[in-house]
Tab-separated table of N, CA and C in Angstrom:
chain	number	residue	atom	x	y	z
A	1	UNK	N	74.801	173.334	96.499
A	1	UNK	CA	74.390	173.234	95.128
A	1	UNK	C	73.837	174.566	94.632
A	2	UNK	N	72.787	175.210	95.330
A	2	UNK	CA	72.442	176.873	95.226
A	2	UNK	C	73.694	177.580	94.447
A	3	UNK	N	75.021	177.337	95.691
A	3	UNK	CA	76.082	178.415	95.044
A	3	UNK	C	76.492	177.860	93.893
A	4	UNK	N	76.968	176.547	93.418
A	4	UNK	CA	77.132	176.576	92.065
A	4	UNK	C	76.375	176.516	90.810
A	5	UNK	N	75.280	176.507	91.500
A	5	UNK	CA	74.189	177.196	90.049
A	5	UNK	C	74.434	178.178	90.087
A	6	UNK	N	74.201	179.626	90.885
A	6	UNK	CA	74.120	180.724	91.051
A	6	UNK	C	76.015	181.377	90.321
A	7	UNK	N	76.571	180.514	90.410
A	7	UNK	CA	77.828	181.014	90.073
A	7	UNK	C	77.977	180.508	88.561
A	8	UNK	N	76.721	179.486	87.972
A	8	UNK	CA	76.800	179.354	86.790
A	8	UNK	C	77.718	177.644	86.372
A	9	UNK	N	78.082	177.162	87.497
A	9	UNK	CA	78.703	176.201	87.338
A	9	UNK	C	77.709	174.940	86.575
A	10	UNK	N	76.912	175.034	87.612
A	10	UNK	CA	75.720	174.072	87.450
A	10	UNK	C	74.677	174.793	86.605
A	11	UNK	N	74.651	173.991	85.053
A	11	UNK	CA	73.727	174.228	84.255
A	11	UNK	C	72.050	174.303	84.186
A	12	UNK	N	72.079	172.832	84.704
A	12	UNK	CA	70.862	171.796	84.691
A	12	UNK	C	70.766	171.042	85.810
A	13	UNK	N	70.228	170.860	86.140
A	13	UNK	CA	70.299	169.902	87.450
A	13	UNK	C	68.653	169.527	87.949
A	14	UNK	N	68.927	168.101	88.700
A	14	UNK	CA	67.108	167.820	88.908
A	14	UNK	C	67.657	165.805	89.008
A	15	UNK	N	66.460	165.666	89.551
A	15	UNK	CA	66.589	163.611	89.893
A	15	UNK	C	66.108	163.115	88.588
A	16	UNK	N	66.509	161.937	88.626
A	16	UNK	CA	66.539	161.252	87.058
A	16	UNK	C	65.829	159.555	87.648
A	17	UNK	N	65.351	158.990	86.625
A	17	UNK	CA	64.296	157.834	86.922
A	17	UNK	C	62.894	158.119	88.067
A	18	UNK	N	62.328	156.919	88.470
A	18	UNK	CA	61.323	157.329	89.305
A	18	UNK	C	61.651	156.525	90.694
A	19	UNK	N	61.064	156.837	91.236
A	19	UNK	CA	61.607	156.617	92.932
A	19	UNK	C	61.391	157.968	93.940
A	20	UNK	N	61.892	158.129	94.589
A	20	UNK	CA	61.826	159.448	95.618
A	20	UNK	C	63.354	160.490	95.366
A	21	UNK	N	63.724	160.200	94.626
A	21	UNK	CA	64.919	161.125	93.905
A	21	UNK	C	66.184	160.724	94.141
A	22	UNK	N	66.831	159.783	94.451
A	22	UNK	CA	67.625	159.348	94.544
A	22	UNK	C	68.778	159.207	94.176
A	23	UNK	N	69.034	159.523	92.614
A	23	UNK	CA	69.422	159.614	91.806
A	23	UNK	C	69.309	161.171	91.078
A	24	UNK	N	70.458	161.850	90.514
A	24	UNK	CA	70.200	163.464	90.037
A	24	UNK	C	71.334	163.195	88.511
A	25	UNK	N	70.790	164.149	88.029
A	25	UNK	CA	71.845	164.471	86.858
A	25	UNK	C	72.186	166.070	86.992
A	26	UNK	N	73.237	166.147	87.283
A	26	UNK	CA	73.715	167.247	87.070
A	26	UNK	C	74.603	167.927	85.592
A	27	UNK	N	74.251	169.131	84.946
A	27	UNK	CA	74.789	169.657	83.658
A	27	UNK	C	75.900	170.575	84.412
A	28	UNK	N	76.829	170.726	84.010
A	28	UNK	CA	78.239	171.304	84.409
A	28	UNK	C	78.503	172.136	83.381
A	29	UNK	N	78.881	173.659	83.625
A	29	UNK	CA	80.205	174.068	82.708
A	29	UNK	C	81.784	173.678	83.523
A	30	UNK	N	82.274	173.283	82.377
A	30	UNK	CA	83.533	173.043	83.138
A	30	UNK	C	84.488	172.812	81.928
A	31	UNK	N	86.066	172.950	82.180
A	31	UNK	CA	87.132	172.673	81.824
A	31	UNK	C	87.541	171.085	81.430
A	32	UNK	N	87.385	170.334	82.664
A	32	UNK	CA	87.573	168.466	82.538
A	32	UNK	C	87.227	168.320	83.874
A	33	UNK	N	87.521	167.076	84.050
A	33	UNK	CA	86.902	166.469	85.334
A	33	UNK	C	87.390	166.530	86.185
A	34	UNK	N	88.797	166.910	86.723
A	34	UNK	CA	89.580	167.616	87.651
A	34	UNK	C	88.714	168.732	88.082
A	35	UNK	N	88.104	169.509	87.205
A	35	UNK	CA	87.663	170.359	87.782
A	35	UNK	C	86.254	170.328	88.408
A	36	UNK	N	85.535	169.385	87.960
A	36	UNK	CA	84.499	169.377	88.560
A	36	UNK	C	84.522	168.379	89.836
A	37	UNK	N	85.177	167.507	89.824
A	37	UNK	CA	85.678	166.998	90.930
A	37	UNK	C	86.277	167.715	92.018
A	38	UNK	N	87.097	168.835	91.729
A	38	UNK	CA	86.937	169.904	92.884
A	38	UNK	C	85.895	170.558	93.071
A	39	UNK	N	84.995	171.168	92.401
A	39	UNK	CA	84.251	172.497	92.631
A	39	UNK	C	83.223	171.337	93.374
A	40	UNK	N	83.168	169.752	93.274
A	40	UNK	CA	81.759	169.712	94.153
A	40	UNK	C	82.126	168.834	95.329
A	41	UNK	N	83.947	168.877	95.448
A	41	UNK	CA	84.361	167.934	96.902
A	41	UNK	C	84.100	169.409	97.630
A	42	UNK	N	84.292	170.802	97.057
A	42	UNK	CA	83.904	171.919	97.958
A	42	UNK	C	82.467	172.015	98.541
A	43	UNK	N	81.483	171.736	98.160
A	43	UNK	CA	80.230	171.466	98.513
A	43	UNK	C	79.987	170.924	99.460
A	44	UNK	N	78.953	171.576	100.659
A	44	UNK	CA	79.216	171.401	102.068
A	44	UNK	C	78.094	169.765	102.338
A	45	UNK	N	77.319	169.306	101.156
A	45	UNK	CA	76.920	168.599	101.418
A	45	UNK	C	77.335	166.847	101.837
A	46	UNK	N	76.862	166.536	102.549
A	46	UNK	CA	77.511	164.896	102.948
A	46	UNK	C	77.771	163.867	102.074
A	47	UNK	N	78.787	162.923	102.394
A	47	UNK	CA	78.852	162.263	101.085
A	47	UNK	C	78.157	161.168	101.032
A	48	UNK	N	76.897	160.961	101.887
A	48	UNK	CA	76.353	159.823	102.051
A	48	UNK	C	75.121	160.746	100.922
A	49	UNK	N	74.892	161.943	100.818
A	49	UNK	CA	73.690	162.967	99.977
A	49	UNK	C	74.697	162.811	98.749
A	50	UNK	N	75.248	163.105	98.504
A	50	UNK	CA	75.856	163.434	96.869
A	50	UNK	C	77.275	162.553	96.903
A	51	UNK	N	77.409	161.808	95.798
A	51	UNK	CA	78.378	161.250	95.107
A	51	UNK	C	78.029	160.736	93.992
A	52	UNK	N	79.557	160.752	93.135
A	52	UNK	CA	79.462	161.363	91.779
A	52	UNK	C	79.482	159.735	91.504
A	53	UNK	N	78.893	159.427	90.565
A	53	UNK	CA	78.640	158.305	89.972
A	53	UNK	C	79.230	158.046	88.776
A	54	UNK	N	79.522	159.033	87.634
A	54	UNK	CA	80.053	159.201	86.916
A	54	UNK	C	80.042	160.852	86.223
A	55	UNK	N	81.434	160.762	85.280
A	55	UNK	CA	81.235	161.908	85.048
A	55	UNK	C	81.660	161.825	83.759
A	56	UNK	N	81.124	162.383	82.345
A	56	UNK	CA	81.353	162.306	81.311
A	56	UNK	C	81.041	163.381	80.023
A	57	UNK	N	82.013	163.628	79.425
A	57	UNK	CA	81.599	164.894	78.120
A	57	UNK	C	80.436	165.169	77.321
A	58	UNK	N	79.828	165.610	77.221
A	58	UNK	CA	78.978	166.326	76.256
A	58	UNK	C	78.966	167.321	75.514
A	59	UNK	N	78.229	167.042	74.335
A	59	UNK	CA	78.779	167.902	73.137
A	59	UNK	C	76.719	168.309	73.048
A	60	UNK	N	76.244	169.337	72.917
A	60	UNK	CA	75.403	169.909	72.655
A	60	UNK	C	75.231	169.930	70.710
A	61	UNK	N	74.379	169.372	70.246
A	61	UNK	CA	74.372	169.218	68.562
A	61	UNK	C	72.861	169.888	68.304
A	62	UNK	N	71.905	169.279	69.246
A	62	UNK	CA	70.554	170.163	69.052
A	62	UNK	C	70.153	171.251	69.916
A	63	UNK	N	69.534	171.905	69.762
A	63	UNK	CA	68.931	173.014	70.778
A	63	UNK	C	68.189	173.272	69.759
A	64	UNK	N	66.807	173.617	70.539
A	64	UNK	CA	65.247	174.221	69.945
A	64	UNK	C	65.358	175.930	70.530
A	65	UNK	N	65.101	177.210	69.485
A	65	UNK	CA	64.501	178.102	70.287
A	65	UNK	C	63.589	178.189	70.773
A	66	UNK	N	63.792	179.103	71.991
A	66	UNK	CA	63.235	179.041	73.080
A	66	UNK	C	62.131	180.678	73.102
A	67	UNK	N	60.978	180.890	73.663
A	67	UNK	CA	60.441	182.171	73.801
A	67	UNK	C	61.127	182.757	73.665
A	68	UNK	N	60.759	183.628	73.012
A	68	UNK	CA	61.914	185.323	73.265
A	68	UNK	C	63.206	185.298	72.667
A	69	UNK	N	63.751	183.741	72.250
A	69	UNK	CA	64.828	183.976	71.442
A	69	UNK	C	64.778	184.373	70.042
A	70	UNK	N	65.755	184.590	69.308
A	70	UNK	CA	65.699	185.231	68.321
A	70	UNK	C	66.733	184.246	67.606
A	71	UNK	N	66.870	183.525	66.218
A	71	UNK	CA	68.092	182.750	65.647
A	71	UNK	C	69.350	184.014	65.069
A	72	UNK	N	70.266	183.381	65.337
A	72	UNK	CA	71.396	184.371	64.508
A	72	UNK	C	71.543	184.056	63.222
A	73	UNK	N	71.457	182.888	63.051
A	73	UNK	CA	71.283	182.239	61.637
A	73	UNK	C	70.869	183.195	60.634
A	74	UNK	N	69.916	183.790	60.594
A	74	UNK	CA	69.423	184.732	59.716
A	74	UNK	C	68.626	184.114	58.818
């Protein structure tokens, strides 16, 4: 998981509900689901640790700036 954050694949990532983490949401850049379905059957982790539960599109509509950003908006 390291390498595909670090390579930018993996956006966001972190466990979702409460429990001992069991559950993760992962944010993806990606093409479609072919592709992310490869880039994380490459992932050396076990499949009893990670499997994909679902996988589905998102469209980004809000974003807040952030420190240090600046709007282009003008």
């Amino acid at each position: 998981m390291d390498l595909l954050t670090g390579e930018g694949f993996i956006i966001l990532g972190g466990p979702i509900g409460e429990g001992d983490g069991e559950n993760a949401l992962l944010v993806v850049e990606a093409n479609d689901e072919a592709e992310i379905r490869a880039r994380l059957a490459d992932d050396p982790w076990p499949e009893e640790l990670h499997a994909t539960e679902s996988i589905r599109p998102w469209t980004v509509l809000l974003r807040a700036e952030t420190q240090g950003e600046t709007s282009s908006a003008g």
